[in-house]
Amino acid sequence: MTSDLTESMLYTHFGTTSPCWRLAADSDALQLSAEDGPTMFAIGLTPEQARKIRSFNGVTTHTTIDIELFGEQQRLNLIGKRIDVTAWAGTASDYSDTQSVARDLAHGLAFAEQVVSEVNSLVVVIDHNSNIKRFNRLCEEVTGLREEDVVGRNAHAFMPTNEQAVSRAHINQFFENASAYEVERTINTLKGPRNILWRNKFVQSGSGPEERYLVCSGTDVTEERRAQARLLELANVDTLTGLPNRHAIHEKIKTALRSGKRFGVLFLDLDNFKKVNDHYGHVTGDNLIQSVARLIKSCLREDDTAARLGGDEFLILLEDNSLTAVEAIAQRILDRLKNPINLGLISVYTGCSIGIALCPENGETLDDLIRSADTAMYVAKDAGKRTYRVFSSEMNSKVAQYMWLDTNLRKALDEQQLELYYQPKLCLKTGEVRGVEALVRWNSPERGRIPPLEFIPYAEESGLIVPLGKWVLQTAAAQASLWQSQGLDIRVAVNLSARQLCDSTIVKDFSDALRTAGQLQCMIDLELTESCLIEDEGLAHGVIEQFRELGAEVHLDDFGTGYSSLSQLARLPLDVIKLDRSFISSINENRTSQALVRSMVAVAQELQFKVVAEGVETEAEAQFLNTIGVDYAQGYLYGRPMPVAEFESWFSMRKEVRLVA
Ligand code: C2E
Ligand code: CA
Ligand code: CA
């Protein structure tokens, strides 16, 4: 075989080394002609050969066929494509005529090259040694590298070291199997690392393994991955505080569990976050949470993790720790949170309650540990807040109680299981009934009569006190109106919790209750505790003024047990001070109590407040209180809290006794 043109058989018969060929869809005869001219020769192809040519699509490609031409065996190289629905066409050349084959190939492939170069996809061709053969325009654009600087270099040189080995193994394996595959790789470029998703396919250029190439066409997915990496971060971080979130700390606890080491879990809940939030609004609430998050972190060691679970709940993992160490950290957090937290113009007090669970003693799974810590936290709250508790198995019953209240108190409100009892208050000098205190009772179909101290604290914590308190106001007002209509002049005092006072609707709820009850003259008084006044004196002051304008007297309940200063007391527009019963019960045995009560009464009188003593159980107590100038008394000595009917008969008996006396 020779490349000499003059000796080329095609040249001899067609006047060109590369005649045109054409194959129709309906005939297996390959037509050969010079330069698009009329057919000069038609050769019958085997069905196999015809099928090979008909597999050409719209992109220029080539194949070889062995045919007999002019009595000689010829191997032709056909370059061409499908030209329309009926035919395939192109140019043919003698396979041995390397020059023209090369020229024709170059001609046809120039177009393919252009496509590779311009296609909107990254294209890299590498050989079986992973050396780069082609590097298209988009590759240049994305990487900032030029093709001439890249070709011949090993593709792995552009990957981070940790990905090189696996990529090398991958490529070797695929050169062996020659199957297509998809893989994502980081590529180091002049513009920094990029994530490229490659779809890799093999092409065979010749017959030997050296002529097999890997064509890698890629898409730059860097931005997509960044948005994902970011999403992952969001999925693990609490956006308000920047602390790990619930998901993240759960994972950490699971890892700690696998390590087999001892560790502690702290469940932390702020004591009066709801109040701050309701009172100052969500922005202040959020600021408080952020400050608390910082404070908590500052109490921990580097290995510990604090996470926010949402709301005002935090979970802390103390790795590799003894009980003493865990308790010390809990105490440190409590101490830090005892100080007021400055939030711009205001500073708020927010203690916290902490429950502690240790692994493995209090749980060996994530759920058990968190449940134990949560239980201990509730017990800490129940124990008066601002304290911590370590889980013990007896705690479960307390929590069961809390859960029971959670489902049943709401129901009690809806199903009218609540009832008001009335306890008389008498004038110490005259023995006249001055009024009553309304005290709520819960008649549970399941548990019988439940005293308020067993459910009011829960109602306050859960916020249920607001609807419950509204019901108390309405019921007491209706009762007072009824008595009024019967000619009975009985004032009814209602207890208000701090939580109710903070509720912006309290004044409206009160005036609505009076109006609905149709009270001619307001017969309702309100008992507030010092805790109502301590938190926001300004607010308390305003609300008290409005109550008084509506005709209510305002009584300061449990006086002497709180922390309000005398100067604060002097500023408040109060009517009555109610001495706490803890002072009264010890009055006859204890000289200090006597001195205390005497001075409290003196201060109250100085400030023009009337004084009520509650919890009066003996005649001796009543006498002492009378001599020091206490105005009214309430207690078992006169009457216990009673249901309406019982109180009414007590009241009429009392009147008769007085009339007789
Ligand atoms: P409180 O306002 O200090 O009510 C007085 C408590 O002392 C009542 O307990 C009453 O039964 C009891 N008591 C009265 N006289 C005597 C006595 O001579 N000796 C002794 N040992 N105790 C006496 P109760 O009814 O169990 O109420 C407990 C607390 O529950 C109340 O304390 C009040 O803080 C709260 N509470 C009751 N009803 C309501 C309500 O409707 N709303 C709100 N917010 N709190 C309420
Ligand atoms: Ca009271
Ligand atoms: Ca009281």
XYZ file of C-alpha atoms and ligand atoms in Angstrom:
709
model
C 0.000 0.000 0.000
C 1.208 3.430 -0.799
C 0.284 7.019 -0.316
C 1.331 8.014 -3.765
C -1.582 9.859 -5.425
C -0.833 8.634 -8.907
C -1.066 5.073 -7.796
C -4.327 5.584 -5.928
C -7.100 3.474 -7.398
C -9.703 6.075 -6.432
C -7.801 8.781 -8.218
C -7.562 6.635 -11.312
C -11.327 6.019 -11.464
C -12.816 9.190 -9.994
C -10.203 11.821 -10.727
C -9.936 12.516 -6.976
C -8.472 10.703 -3.968
C -11.641 11.430 -2.042
C -14.792 10.827 -4.087
C -18.203 11.470 -2.618
C -20.343 8.649 -1.270
C -24.055 8.384 -0.643
C -26.246 5.708 0.884
C -30.023 5.860 0.622
C -32.392 4.555 3.270
C -34.110 2.181 0.881
C -31.109 0.603 -0.858
C -27.908 -1.040 0.330
C -26.002 0.210 -2.755
C -23.207 2.648 -1.839
C -23.048 5.258 -4.611
C -19.666 6.761 -5.399
C -19.144 9.845 -7.552
C -16.603 12.561 -8.166
C -17.318 15.786 -6.311
C -21.091 15.608 -5.965
C -21.464 14.702 -9.624
C -23.705 11.953 -11.041
C -23.172 8.492 -9.668
C -20.277 6.850 -11.368
C -20.324 3.641 -9.479
C -22.565 1.712 -7.140
C -21.351 -1.061 -4.867
C -23.596 -3.556 -3.125
C -22.917 -3.504 0.628
C -23.523 -6.299 3.000
C -26.472 -5.559 5.340
C -23.915 -5.310 8.179
C -21.931 -2.632 6.335
C -25.082 -0.697 5.433
C -26.229 -0.817 9.034
C -22.854 0.526 10.197
C -23.194 3.552 7.921
C -26.842 4.120 8.832
C -25.794 4.375 12.459
C -24.170 7.734 11.602
C -26.104 10.591 13.110
C -25.987 14.330 12.435
C -22.435 14.733 13.724
C -19.611 14.003 11.287
C -18.010 10.669 12.012
C -16.154 7.909 10.197
C -15.934 4.175 9.626
C -14.001 1.730 7.464
C -15.483 -0.836 5.098
C -13.873 -3.578 3.042
C -15.297 -3.832 -0.443
C -14.377 -5.101 -3.842
C -13.781 -2.271 -6.258
C -12.699 -2.699 -9.844
C -11.823 -6.296 -9.132
C -9.642 -5.525 -6.156
C -10.142 -5.728 -2.406
C -10.221 -2.208 -1.053
C -10.453 -0.848 2.436
C -12.250 2.492 2.310
C -12.415 5.085 5.002
C -15.813 6.792 4.941
C -16.285 10.159 6.614
C -19.789 11.570 6.721
C -23.109 11.921 8.452
C -26.816 11.627 8.012
C -27.790 14.429 5.622
C -31.553 14.059 5.777
C -34.205 11.479 6.551
C -33.544 9.548 3.350
C -29.784 9.478 3.039
C -26.278 9.457 4.512
C -23.381 11.032 2.613
C -19.771 12.092 2.874
C -16.383 11.456 1.313
C -14.503 8.223 0.870
C -10.777 7.650 0.782
C -8.399 4.786 0.459
C -7.595 3.581 3.949
C -3.973 3.197 2.957
C -3.941 6.727 1.610
C -3.010 8.193 4.959
C -2.604 11.681 3.629
C -6.101 12.023 2.316
C -7.565 10.082 5.205
C -5.790 12.461 7.478
C -6.944 15.486 5.511
C -10.534 14.338 5.401
C -10.493 13.387 9.022
C -8.993 16.730 9.871
C -11.660 18.384 7.830
C -14.477 16.527 9.506
C -12.956 16.641 12.914
C -12.238 20.347 12.773
C -15.935 20.799 13.239
C -16.057 18.345 16.110
C -13.091 20.125 17.650
C -14.902 23.366 17.410
C -17.893 21.818 19.111
C -15.721 20.456 21.926
C -14.105 23.809 22.282
C -17.296 25.838 22.361
C -19.679 23.461 24.071
C -21.175 24.901 27.244
C -19.688 22.176 29.354
C -16.224 21.616 30.773
C -14.453 19.057 28.604
C -11.189 17.382 29.537
C -9.831 14.383 27.659
C -7.290 12.223 29.455
C -5.355 9.183 28.373
C -4.820 5.913 30.187
C -1.982 7.488 32.209
C -4.354 10.241 33.340
C -2.418 12.770 31.312
C -4.479 15.613 29.920
C -4.979 15.625 26.163
C -7.648 18.274 25.713
C -8.838 21.120 27.869
C -11.633 23.173 26.335
C -12.435 26.854 26.414
C -14.906 26.665 29.284
C -12.243 24.817 31.302
C -9.877 27.718 30.646
C -12.539 30.164 31.710
C -13.501 28.384 34.922
C -9.962 27.534 36.041
C -7.989 30.493 34.740
C -5.482 27.952 33.308
C -4.563 27.805 29.607
C -4.823 24.645 27.555
C -1.197 24.807 26.422
C -0.027 24.921 30.049
C -2.185 21.993 31.023
C -1.957 19.489 28.190
C 0.498 16.708 28.968
C 0.226 17.226 32.708
C -1.292 14.643 35.013
C -4.920 15.344 35.859
C -4.345 14.432 39.504
C -1.958 17.329 39.898
C -5.030 19.562 39.938
C -6.781 17.733 42.748
C -6.334 18.163 46.494
C -3.927 15.531 47.884
C -6.663 13.776 49.854
C -8.691 13.138 46.702
C -5.806 12.026 44.463
C -5.484 8.411 45.551
C -9.181 7.638 45.298
C -9.454 9.363 41.939
C -6.458 7.426 40.615
C -7.997 4.144 41.716
C -11.280 5.168 40.169
C -9.775 6.046 36.820
C -7.682 2.879 36.671
C -10.686 0.774 37.485
C -12.768 2.451 34.840
C -10.081 2.097 32.197
C -10.349 -1.602 32.881
C -14.149 -1.765 32.731
C -14.587 0.973 30.147
C -18.008 1.905 31.469
C -19.404 5.405 31.820
C -19.599 6.933 35.266
C -20.331 10.118 37.148
C -18.148 11.554 39.883
C -17.689 14.819 41.758
C -14.159 16.109 42.323
C -12.580 19.187 43.772
C -10.268 20.861 41.271
C -7.632 23.364 42.323
C -7.785 26.294 39.952
C -6.153 29.692 39.783
C -9.473 30.980 41.100
C -9.461 28.676 44.117
C -10.908 25.193 44.537
C -14.051 24.400 42.522
C -16.436 21.453 42.775
C -16.969 19.863 39.405
C -19.466 17.139 38.646
C -17.911 14.997 35.902
C -19.718 12.644 33.551
C -16.985 10.439 32.220
C -17.133 8.317 29.095
C -14.589 6.277 27.206
C -13.800 6.719 23.553
C -11.638 4.403 21.550
C -9.524 6.128 18.961
C -7.644 3.085 17.693
C -7.576 -0.515 18.662
C -4.926 -0.631 21.405
C -5.474 0.235 25.045
C -3.224 3.260 24.549
C -5.794 4.675 22.207
C -8.570 4.587 24.702
C -9.393 7.965 26.177
C -11.520 9.180 28.999
C -13.718 12.086 27.943
C -14.710 14.001 31.026
C -17.494 16.509 30.605
C -18.175 18.507 33.703
C -20.488 21.035 35.329
C -19.265 23.533 37.885
C -21.423 22.870 40.971
C -19.384 24.986 43.389
C -22.136 27.528 44.087
C -24.720 24.789 44.453
C -22.516 22.997 46.976
C -21.894 26.225 48.875
C -25.618 26.758 49.211
C -25.893 23.115 50.382
C -22.517 23.188 52.938
C -24.634 26.740 54.237
C -27.874 24.741 54.496
C -26.075 22.114 56.499
C -24.766 24.827 58.787
C -28.268 26.214 59.197
C -29.496 22.762 60.014
C -27.047 22.609 62.915
C -26.931 26.132 64.262
C -29.465 28.114 66.227
C -29.730 31.334 64.256
C -30.594 33.566 67.192
C -27.639 32.674 69.420
C -25.180 31.016 67.049
C -25.067 28.056 69.433
C -25.502 24.510 68.123
C -29.186 23.619 67.850
C -31.165 20.618 69.032
C -30.087 18.432 66.133
C -26.409 19.248 66.595
C -26.299 18.540 70.320
C -28.239 15.307 69.874
C -25.504 14.170 67.507
C -22.843 15.210 70.030
C -24.543 13.317 72.827
C -24.780 10.237 70.613
C -21.055 10.484 69.941
C -20.368 10.860 73.669
C -22.520 7.782 74.313
C -20.440 5.782 71.838
C -17.208 6.839 73.547
C -18.282 4.929 76.667
C -17.030 7.732 78.918
C -18.934 9.363 81.775
C -20.555 12.673 81.007
C -23.248 15.013 82.236
C -26.241 16.592 80.526
C -27.765 19.830 81.838
C -31.280 20.928 80.948
C -31.627 24.645 81.576
C -34.807 26.704 81.468
C -35.105 30.398 82.296
C -37.386 31.192 85.202
C -39.252 34.191 83.964
C -38.617 34.466 80.281
C -42.342 34.508 79.486
C -42.772 37.562 81.659
C -39.943 39.432 79.977
C -41.267 38.509 76.568
C -44.867 39.483 77.329
C -43.798 42.595 79.086
C -41.056 44.115 76.976
C -41.762 42.425 73.661
C -39.965 39.912 71.495
C -36.959 42.053 70.621
C -36.005 42.353 74.267
C -36.825 38.678 74.729
C -34.433 37.816 71.897
C -31.724 40.052 73.344
C -32.120 38.343 76.673
C -31.744 34.906 75.093
C -28.575 36.054 73.320
C -27.082 37.427 76.535
C -27.966 34.261 78.413
C -26.347 32.168 75.670
C -23.118 34.170 76.077
C -23.234 33.861 79.856
C -23.733 30.117 79.691
C -20.834 29.712 77.274
C -18.560 31.731 79.511
C -19.152 29.222 82.307
C -18.105 26.200 80.241
C -14.797 24.636 79.291
C -13.675 24.317 75.697
C -14.807 20.686 75.342
C -18.317 21.358 76.627
C -21.211 22.158 74.330
C -24.154 24.427 75.004
C -27.077 24.272 72.588
C -30.354 26.158 72.398
C -33.363 23.921 71.969
C -35.719 26.802 71.249
C -37.654 29.266 73.401
C -35.809 29.676 76.675
C -34.503 26.111 76.838
C -30.859 25.138 76.650
C -29.150 21.772 76.707
C -25.536 21.449 77.795
C -23.179 18.524 77.334
C -20.331 18.303 79.836
C -17.945 15.697 78.509
C -15.916 13.370 80.634
C -17.116 14.695 83.954
C -17.758 13.639 87.529
C -20.902 14.626 89.432
C -18.958 17.147 91.519
C -17.597 18.851 88.426
C -21.017 18.935 86.766
C -22.641 20.387 89.879
C -19.918 23.024 90.117
C -20.626 24.160 86.562
C -24.395 24.227 87.167
C -23.811 26.357 90.264
C -21.524 28.684 88.327
C -24.244 29.243 85.719
C -26.859 29.863 88.432
C -24.571 32.382 90.135
C -23.896 34.256 86.907
C -27.609 34.406 86.101
C -28.475 35.769 89.524
C -27.153 39.155 88.516
C -29.434 41.393 86.485
C -28.761 41.342 82.747
C -28.409 44.689 81.045
C -30.387 45.033 77.840
C -29.870 48.570 76.676
C -32.066 50.822 78.774
C -33.468 48.153 81.026
C -31.934 45.434 83.105
C -33.865 42.284 83.868
C -33.585 39.583 86.454
C -33.920 36.129 85.043
C -32.818 33.222 87.080
C -32.829 29.748 85.649
C -33.588 26.222 86.789
C -31.228 23.409 85.891
C -31.793 19.669 85.756
C -28.783 17.357 85.708
C -28.564 13.839 84.329
C -25.416 11.751 84.343
C -24.454 9.052 81.913
C -24.625 6.143 82.600
C -26.401 6.452 85.994
C -29.471 8.398 84.792
C -29.769 7.070 81.277
C -27.822 5.202 78.661
C -29.643 6.473 75.583
C -30.117 9.951 74.216
C -33.839 9.992 74.968
C -33.463 8.669 78.502
C -30.756 11.166 79.369
C -32.666 14.145 78.049
C -35.863 12.994 79.742
C -34.041 12.602 83.062
C -32.416 16.042 82.803
C -35.769 17.574 81.823
C -37.493 15.897 84.789
C -34.814 17.139 87.178
C -35.263 20.628 85.723
C -38.996 20.587 86.518
C -38.235 19.486 90.038
C -35.734 22.356 90.365
C -38.468 24.756 89.237
C -40.893 23.236 91.659
C -38.367 23.642 94.450
C -38.604 27.396 94.080
C -36.540 28.070 90.947
C -32.993 29.480 90.668
C -31.568 26.153 91.662
C -30.403 22.851 90.190
C -31.377 19.269 90.864
C -29.657 16.011 90.007
C -32.046 13.409 88.626
C -33.287 10.641 90.888
C -35.859 8.017 90.045
C -38.344 9.375 92.649
C -38.629 12.500 90.553
C -40.727 10.771 87.960
C -43.867 11.012 90.091
C -43.528 14.798 90.397
C -43.286 15.114 86.691
C -46.217 12.805 86.206
C -48.162 15.267 88.374
C -47.099 18.143 86.162
C -48.174 16.256 83.060
C -51.476 15.412 84.668
C -52.109 19.079 85.409
C -51.163 19.988 81.891
C -53.969 17.925 80.400
C -56.539 18.263 83.145
C -56.491 21.876 84.299
C -57.470 23.144 80.865
C -60.308 20.676 80.853
C -61.321 21.782 84.362
C -61.766 25.324 83.072
C -63.840 24.208 80.101
C -65.961 21.795 82.101
C -66.624 24.097 85.029
C -64.888 21.988 87.635
C -63.653 25.116 89.412
C -65.498 26.668 92.301
C -64.992 29.741 94.480
C -64.950 29.422 98.252
C -65.443 32.488 100.407
C -63.620 33.243 103.639
C -64.899 36.121 105.820
C -62.873 39.149 106.876
C -64.071 40.903 110.002
C -63.614 44.267 111.594
C -61.550 43.552 114.749
C -63.147 46.344 116.804
C -66.800 45.722 115.985
C -66.861 42.085 114.864
C -68.756 43.189 111.747
C -68.245 41.199 108.538
C -66.424 43.519 106.234
C -66.094 41.257 103.213
C -64.757 37.935 101.974
C -61.746 36.610 100.147
C -62.588 34.471 97.126
C -60.374 31.348 97.053
C -60.515 28.974 94.144
C -61.035 25.221 94.513
C -60.887 22.511 91.914
C -63.398 19.673 92.139
C -61.687 17.067 90.018
C -63.895 14.114 89.056
C -60.714 12.060 89.152
C -58.948 13.302 92.293
C -61.558 15.047 94.379
C -61.034 18.553 95.803
C -57.647 19.991 94.905
C -56.309 22.985 96.906
C -55.017 25.974 94.912
C -51.416 25.619 96.051
C -51.302 22.391 94.034
C -52.345 23.932 90.750
C -51.959 27.747 90.864
C -48.135 27.589 90.532
C -48.564 25.374 87.482
C -51.233 27.685 86.042
C -48.832 30.606 86.495
C -45.975 28.818 84.786
C -48.090 27.641 81.860
C -49.990 30.887 81.369
C -53.319 29.214 82.123
C -53.638 31.612 85.037
C -54.841 34.269 82.600
C -58.084 32.511 81.541
C -58.409 31.002 85.020
C -58.068 34.440 86.648
C -60.632 35.856 84.258
C -63.084 33.182 85.312
C -62.419 34.013 88.996
C -63.063 37.719 88.359
C -66.310 37.063 86.492
C -67.587 34.586 89.072
C -66.683 36.779 92.050
C -68.262 39.838 90.409
C -71.464 37.932 89.648
C -71.621 36.689 93.247
C -71.062 40.173 94.668
C -73.861 41.538 92.461
C -76.197 38.825 93.626
C -75.485 39.638 97.275
C -75.885 43.323 96.468
C -79.314 42.639 94.993
C -80.228 40.787 98.209
C -79.234 43.812 100.229
C -76.037 42.202 101.530
C -73.131 44.573 101.677
C -70.215 42.166 101.171
C -67.022 43.182 99.419
C -65.261 40.314 97.615
C -61.459 40.263 97.392
C -59.913 38.420 94.464
C -56.282 37.252 94.234
C -54.256 38.325 91.192
C -50.966 36.652 90.228
C -48.021 38.611 88.923
C -48.489 36.901 85.598
C -52.059 38.239 85.331
C -50.968 41.752 86.173
C -48.480 41.701 83.302
C -51.189 40.708 80.877
C -52.201 43.797 78.932
C -55.905 42.900 79.026
C -56.199 42.754 82.819
C -57.862 46.159 83.311
C -60.320 45.512 80.506
C -61.066 42.016 81.827
C -61.778 43.541 85.213
C -64.082 46.315 83.978
C -65.840 43.829 81.655
C -66.464 41.530 84.617
C -67.948 44.425 86.619
C -70.138 45.549 83.729
C -71.386 42.060 82.886
C -72.252 41.493 86.538
C -74.151 44.781 86.492
C -72.538 46.157 89.615
C -74.055 49.450 90.712
C -71.056 50.158 92.873
C -67.803 48.209 92.583
C -67.739 45.530 95.279
C -64.548 43.815 94.140
C -61.143 44.344 95.728
C -57.877 42.983 94.415
C -55.110 41.248 96.353
C -51.669 41.568 94.816
C -48.390 40.147 96.122
C -45.083 41.951 96.275
C -43.759 39.880 93.383
C -46.337 41.658 91.223
C -44.797 45.007 92.080
C -41.115 44.196 92.147
C -40.575 43.505 88.478
C -41.933 46.595 86.899
C -42.991 49.202 89.372
C -44.096 51.616 86.661
C -46.459 49.151 85.114
C -47.844 48.003 88.467
C -48.400 51.614 89.483
C -50.419 52.371 86.358
C -52.567 49.258 86.624
C -53.280 49.864 90.335
C -54.433 53.414 89.582
C -56.843 52.111 86.964
C -58.262 49.473 89.328
C -58.849 52.143 91.935
C -60.540 54.424 89.420
C -62.939 51.581 88.701
C -63.786 51.494 92.430
C -61.642 48.586 93.635
C -59.451 48.669 96.702
C -55.978 47.278 96.195
C -54.578 45.066 98.956
C -50.948 44.037 99.308
C -51.040 40.309 100.125
C -48.482 38.309 102.110
C -46.856 41.489 103.345
C -43.511 40.990 105.051
C -42.469 37.944 103.051
C -41.257 39.756 99.959
C -38.472 42.162 99.335
C -40.182 45.421 98.528
C -38.487 48.353 100.179
C -40.351 50.748 102.386
C -39.650 53.549 99.963
C -41.196 51.516 97.154
C -44.173 50.753 99.341
C -44.643 54.447 100.075
C -44.842 55.262 96.384
C -47.606 52.737 95.629
C -51.258 53.828 95.696
C -52.420 50.977 97.976
C -55.422 50.781 100.306
C -54.733 47.813 102.542
C -51.743 45.793 103.692
C -52.288 42.157 104.532
C -49.861 40.792 107.118
C -48.713 37.326 106.146
C -50.022 34.526 108.302
C -46.512 33.280 109.092
C -46.113 36.277 111.444
C -49.501 35.763 113.046
C -49.155 32.073 113.833
C -46.082 32.645 116.008
C -47.199 35.857 117.591
C -47.923 34.572 121.055
C -44.748 32.533 121.478
C -42.353 34.776 119.770
C -41.374 38.263 120.933
C -39.511 38.959 117.700
C -42.707 38.293 115.752
C -44.567 40.641 118.016
C -41.996 43.363 117.487
C -42.060 42.798 113.740
C -45.842 42.934 113.516
C -45.932 46.010 115.715
C -43.484 47.891 113.513
C -45.165 46.777 110.274
C -48.480 48.051 111.567
C -46.861 51.324 112.606
C -45.355 51.813 109.126
C -48.693 51.003 107.453
C -50.516 53.478 109.613
C -47.896 56.108 108.918
C -48.501 55.529 105.196
C -52.299 55.694 105.711
C -52.903 52.067 104.772
C -55.457 49.903 106.537
C -54.103 46.604 107.931
C -55.572 43.089 107.657
C -54.137 40.135 109.548
C -54.673 36.744 107.921
C -54.427 33.327 109.505
C -55.927 34.356 112.846
C -56.668 31.116 114.676
C -56.952 32.024 118.340
C -58.730 34.581 120.502
C -55.351 35.586 121.981
C -53.988 36.436 118.568
C -57.091 38.480 117.808
C -56.723 40.404 121.042
C -53.072 41.204 120.494
C -53.774 42.371 116.945
C -56.626 44.535 118.122
C -54.482 46.245 120.759
C -51.736 47.162 118.282
C -54.275 48.730 115.929
C -54.843 46.085 113.209
C -58.137 46.944 111.467
C -59.401 43.629 110.091
C -58.838 39.941 110.655
C -59.344 36.762 108.654
C -58.790 33.214 109.802
C -60.136 29.904 111.038
C -61.094 31.596 114.300
C -63.993 33.191 112.439
C -64.541 30.914 109.507
C -62.791 28.733 106.950
C -63.164 29.323 103.231
C -66.695 28.045 102.438
C -68.854 27.318 99.412
C -71.483 30.031 98.731
C -74.423 28.360 100.454
C -72.393 27.508 103.534
C -71.000 31.021 103.704
C -74.497 32.492 103.400
C -75.824 30.498 106.346
C -72.667 31.308 108.332
C -73.296 34.970 107.534
C -76.950 35.025 108.623
C -76.097 33.132 111.845
C -73.335 35.590 112.564
C -75.721 38.524 112.119
C -78.235 36.951 114.492
C -75.511 36.309 117.065
C -74.461 39.947 116.827
C -78.055 41.173 117.056
C -78.617 39.036 120.138
C -75.337 40.216 121.651
P -53.547 33.545 100.105
O -54.005 34.598 99.176
O -52.522 33.917 101.110
O -54.833 32.945 100.747
C -54.943 32.682 102.095
C -54.731 31.240 102.346
O -54.674 31.023 103.741
C -55.905 30.369 101.847
O -55.368 29.149 101.433
C -56.718 30.154 103.125
O -57.484 28.973 103.078
C -55.624 30.059 104.178
N -56.117 30.404 105.498
C -57.104 31.261 105.830
N -57.241 31.357 107.164
C -56.325 30.510 107.704
C -55.990 30.171 109.039
O -56.552 30.651 110.036
N -54.997 29.286 109.231
C -54.332 28.745 108.174
N -53.398 27.867 108.435
N -54.619 29.043 106.892
C -55.616 29.930 106.674
P -55.804 28.550 100.112
O -57.242 28.754 99.904
O -55.255 27.164 100.081
O -55.061 29.452 99.051
C -53.708 29.378 98.952
C -53.195 30.381 97.990
O -53.638 30.127 96.667
C -53.707 31.772 98.270
O -52.968 32.316 99.267
C -53.499 32.447 96.948
O -52.159 32.877 96.823
C -53.727 31.336 95.971
N -55.056 31.467 95.399
C -56.221 31.001 95.875
N -57.233 31.354 95.045
C -56.689 32.074 94.049
C -57.212 32.732 92.887
O -58.395 32.761 92.635
N -56.326 33.371 92.079
C -54.992 33.409 92.349
N -54.215 34.055 91.531
N -54.471 32.812 93.436
C -55.300 32.153 94.279
Ca -54.928 36.407 99.222
Ca -51.991 35.841 101.924
